[in-house]
């Protein structure tokens, strides 16, 4: 059965010009396939009056279950439940299971496969490997090996077989099973679960353990009434969910009187809801200077002029007992640069101070609304095995919310991280989550709460982790998110900077912290990159900043400069692209000149490892220009005027050593997760002295013959000294050797093991254009190799 003609609810049908469905439309396509797998088994069960429907392979599972049910206990209960354990049952190849009809167990496994691997299936559609119009169980079975994870090197005879264990049924009420090894997650190979219904578990095994939350096959309460109860429990019982600080945004919407109101007229303790959503096509109504007066009057907000998501959010706001809601489209003056920048800088405070954040993750734009027009989850359909009802496991909140258009958008990252209490609306579930727990219809109010993986996982803005680790995570997360306007990438980080990073890392210089600037220049590609677009001439992001590129970015040095004990080598000067004229019209048109400025540093000294900045007028023998901007030697005050352009574009200047050497393609890690990364061995006088890696797109212009690539002559400048004997670096080297990290090539890993002196330089590969150097990639060279390559002192202007 193909799903090309399957209809999905209004608001999620939007496809791009390339015909790729939105994530939400794709979810409905997968739902159709789940129903197909479920129905073709259910029909046979009805034909046989509800008796067991198991294939010849799975019939042995039914027989063992009957024996277990007669004993009302499991002699193997409590034993380790793991892949390849004694007693595991080996079923058919997964490809065979996907094509089967009429088997209850195969049907459940097929449905779970569609759900747990839907991201990978969607990626195949995006890559063109599978046509959305031809999506079916058969086409998925045909391309199943294209879904493999980095562990594809496993070649055991049973690596394509699904394994199943009954060992956890009596204790946890679940059948445990594992995907074939070529599809497994090598880091956390936990089993997937098929729970028995609570109605069937109780007479067989009695009251479950306190930590076991069994499911029912009966429809659950999905009304807002249940979620309001969750919110009230949190409000009155959770001591960790309160707000220590209240800061009102400039404007709020009064949903009782349907108007926009300035908050300086309100009590500072007023409670409000914030909306986090996807604009897509701009919402129907925006606050502008021309309609400001009308929207500030009673009933100035007409529902027929508002998008469905905004209308629904206002209604939810009232049902939860709130009068005020913050919605960016209507609470920020959209045609005022100054108003936008002021609110953007305090976005962290707006969401942190909200008493509830509504997340609209139901569709690709603001027309989708909050309430799904159907049910994208079919897991309440039970399938009988050995006379008992088994279900799909409840979807994890994190996997549901992260696979949404909302989660892919750049602006929503800080909205997610700073919100304290969140009400998620998704096609699958509605979740309420706070500091102390989560709720959904799977685990209703009577269970108090459950702790599921939170989409915020990894962020910790206390002193428990170093500032660099939080910065690292922010960059990695924001780099893979999408922006309607690519130039918004640093604006979408302003809340993180103002609320979290500035006090410990100083100014952000084009996205790079001033305190540990050269350390944070050592980012690398984690997939294909391309240069990021800009909003106006002269405002292009520089090549040396991660913000200048679109695509996944990573920081291979997992710890901060204080842990890796690096030594900086240079003094840096920054020439910022600035517009000194400050009218609204001038600010919107971009910068006009480059002026030397001194970034502000925070008081945190990073154990003495602070970047050295100076005001260094360039000795201009001739007037230089960059991107059409004149480079000035007029010193400005250390702090940028409040209305001047933020530090988003500019040139770096430093005096440093440069070496010229050869780079030769080297076999990489061989891992699927690093397939878009190339490794180049750096040689001097035919001796290996280091390695650099970069994405295939960035490397392509330097390769003239892909069949027999010649050595590339490259120039390198040092960023900082680092000792690879340091425990932090030894950990990275160990992980590279024994896991799927793939940070270095095998050849370079072996080279490091052979070295007695592991004092290295982090180096940047630069190319030249019209007297300006541009970043290509970052890698590592031994200090001895750098010395023997004959370094020469040079002035570098980096663009």
PDB file of N, CA and C in Angstrom, residues 21 193-194 270 275 344 409 428 438 542 544 616 637 655 682 796:
ATOM      1  N   UNK A  21       7.673  16.461   2.081  1.00  0.00           N
ATOM      2  CA  UNK A  21       6.611  16.806   3.037  1.00  0.00           C
ATOM      3  C   UNK A  21       7.186  17.431   4.296  1.00  0.00           C
ATOM      4  N   UNK A 193      10.549  -2.022  23.892  1.00  0.00           N
ATOM      5  CA  UNK A 193       9.615  -2.711  24.785  1.00  0.00           C
ATOM      6  C   UNK A 193       8.232  -2.811  24.165  1.00  0.00           C
ATOM      7  N   UNK A 194       7.589  -3.958  24.393  1.00  0.00           N
ATOM      8  CA  UNK A 194       6.189  -4.169  24.040  1.00  0.00           C
ATOM      9  C   UNK A 194       5.457  -4.511  25.331  1.00  0.00           C
ATOM     10  N   UNK A 270       2.393  40.484  37.781  1.00  0.00           N
ATOM     11  CA  UNK A 270       1.364  39.889  36.941  1.00  0.00           C
ATOM     12  C   UNK A 270       1.875  38.595  36.317  1.00  0.00           C
ATOM     13  N   UNK A 275       4.137  32.149  24.230  1.00  0.00           N
ATOM     14  CA  UNK A 275       3.926  31.200  23.135  1.00  0.00           C
ATOM     15  C   UNK A 275       5.231  31.001  22.375  1.00  0.00           C
ATOM     16  N   UNK A 344      14.920  41.252  21.742  1.00  0.00           N
ATOM     17  CA  UNK A 344      15.729  40.070  21.438  1.00  0.00           C
ATOM     18  C   UNK A 344      16.787  39.852  22.518  1.00  0.00           C
ATOM     19  N   UNK A 409      13.657  24.820  14.274  1.00  0.00           N
ATOM     20  CA  UNK A 409      13.783  26.261  14.059  1.00  0.00           C
ATOM     21  C   UNK A 409      14.763  26.889  15.042  1.00  0.00           C
ATOM     22  N   UNK A 428       1.179  13.739  18.226  1.00  0.00           N
ATOM     23  CA  UNK A 428       1.096  12.467  18.949  1.00  0.00           C
ATOM     24  C   UNK A 428       0.498  12.608  20.343  1.00  0.00           C
ATOM     25  N   UNK A 438       6.928  15.124  34.451  1.00  0.00           N
ATOM     26  CA  UNK A 438       6.232  15.274  33.183  1.00  0.00           C
ATOM     27  C   UNK A 438       4.904  14.528  33.246  1.00  0.00           C
ATOM     28  N   UNK A 542      31.980  36.498   9.224  1.00  0.00           N
ATOM     29  CA  UNK A 542      33.344  36.125   8.809  1.00  0.00           C
ATOM     30  C   UNK A 542      33.526  34.616   8.716  1.00  0.00           C
ATOM     31  N   UNK A 544      35.909  32.882   9.913  1.00  0.00           N
ATOM     32  CA  UNK A 544      36.499  32.276  11.113  1.00  0.00           C
ATOM     33  C   UNK A 544      35.481  32.000  12.209  1.00  0.00           C
ATOM     34  N   UNK A 616      45.046  48.010  17.784  1.00  0.00           N
ATOM     35  CA  UNK A 616      46.235  48.072  16.930  1.00  0.00           C
ATOM     36  C   UNK A 616      45.878  48.709  15.597  1.00  0.00           C
ATOM     37  N   UNK A 637      35.301  54.367  21.545  1.00  0.00           N
ATOM     38  CA  UNK A 637      35.288  53.956  22.958  1.00  0.00           C
ATOM     39  C   UNK A 637      35.273  52.437  23.073  1.00  0.00           C
ATOM     40  N   UNK A 655      49.592  39.400  14.451  1.00  0.00           N
ATOM     41  CA  UNK A 655      50.922  39.091  13.912  1.00  0.00           C
ATOM     42  C   UNK A 655      51.311  37.735  14.459  1.00  0.00           C
ATOM     43  N   UNK A 682      48.922  16.155   7.280  1.00  0.00           N
ATOM     44  CA  UNK A 682      49.784  17.311   7.052  1.00  0.00           C
ATOM     45  C   UNK A 682      51.234  16.843   7.094  1.00  0.00           C
ATOM     46  N   UNK A 796      48.437  39.103   9.667  1.00  0.00           N
ATOM     47  CA  UNK A 796      47.277  38.394   9.127  1.00  0.00           C
ATOM     48  C   UNK A 796      46.029  39.226   9.362  1.00  0.00           C
TER      49      UNK A 796
END
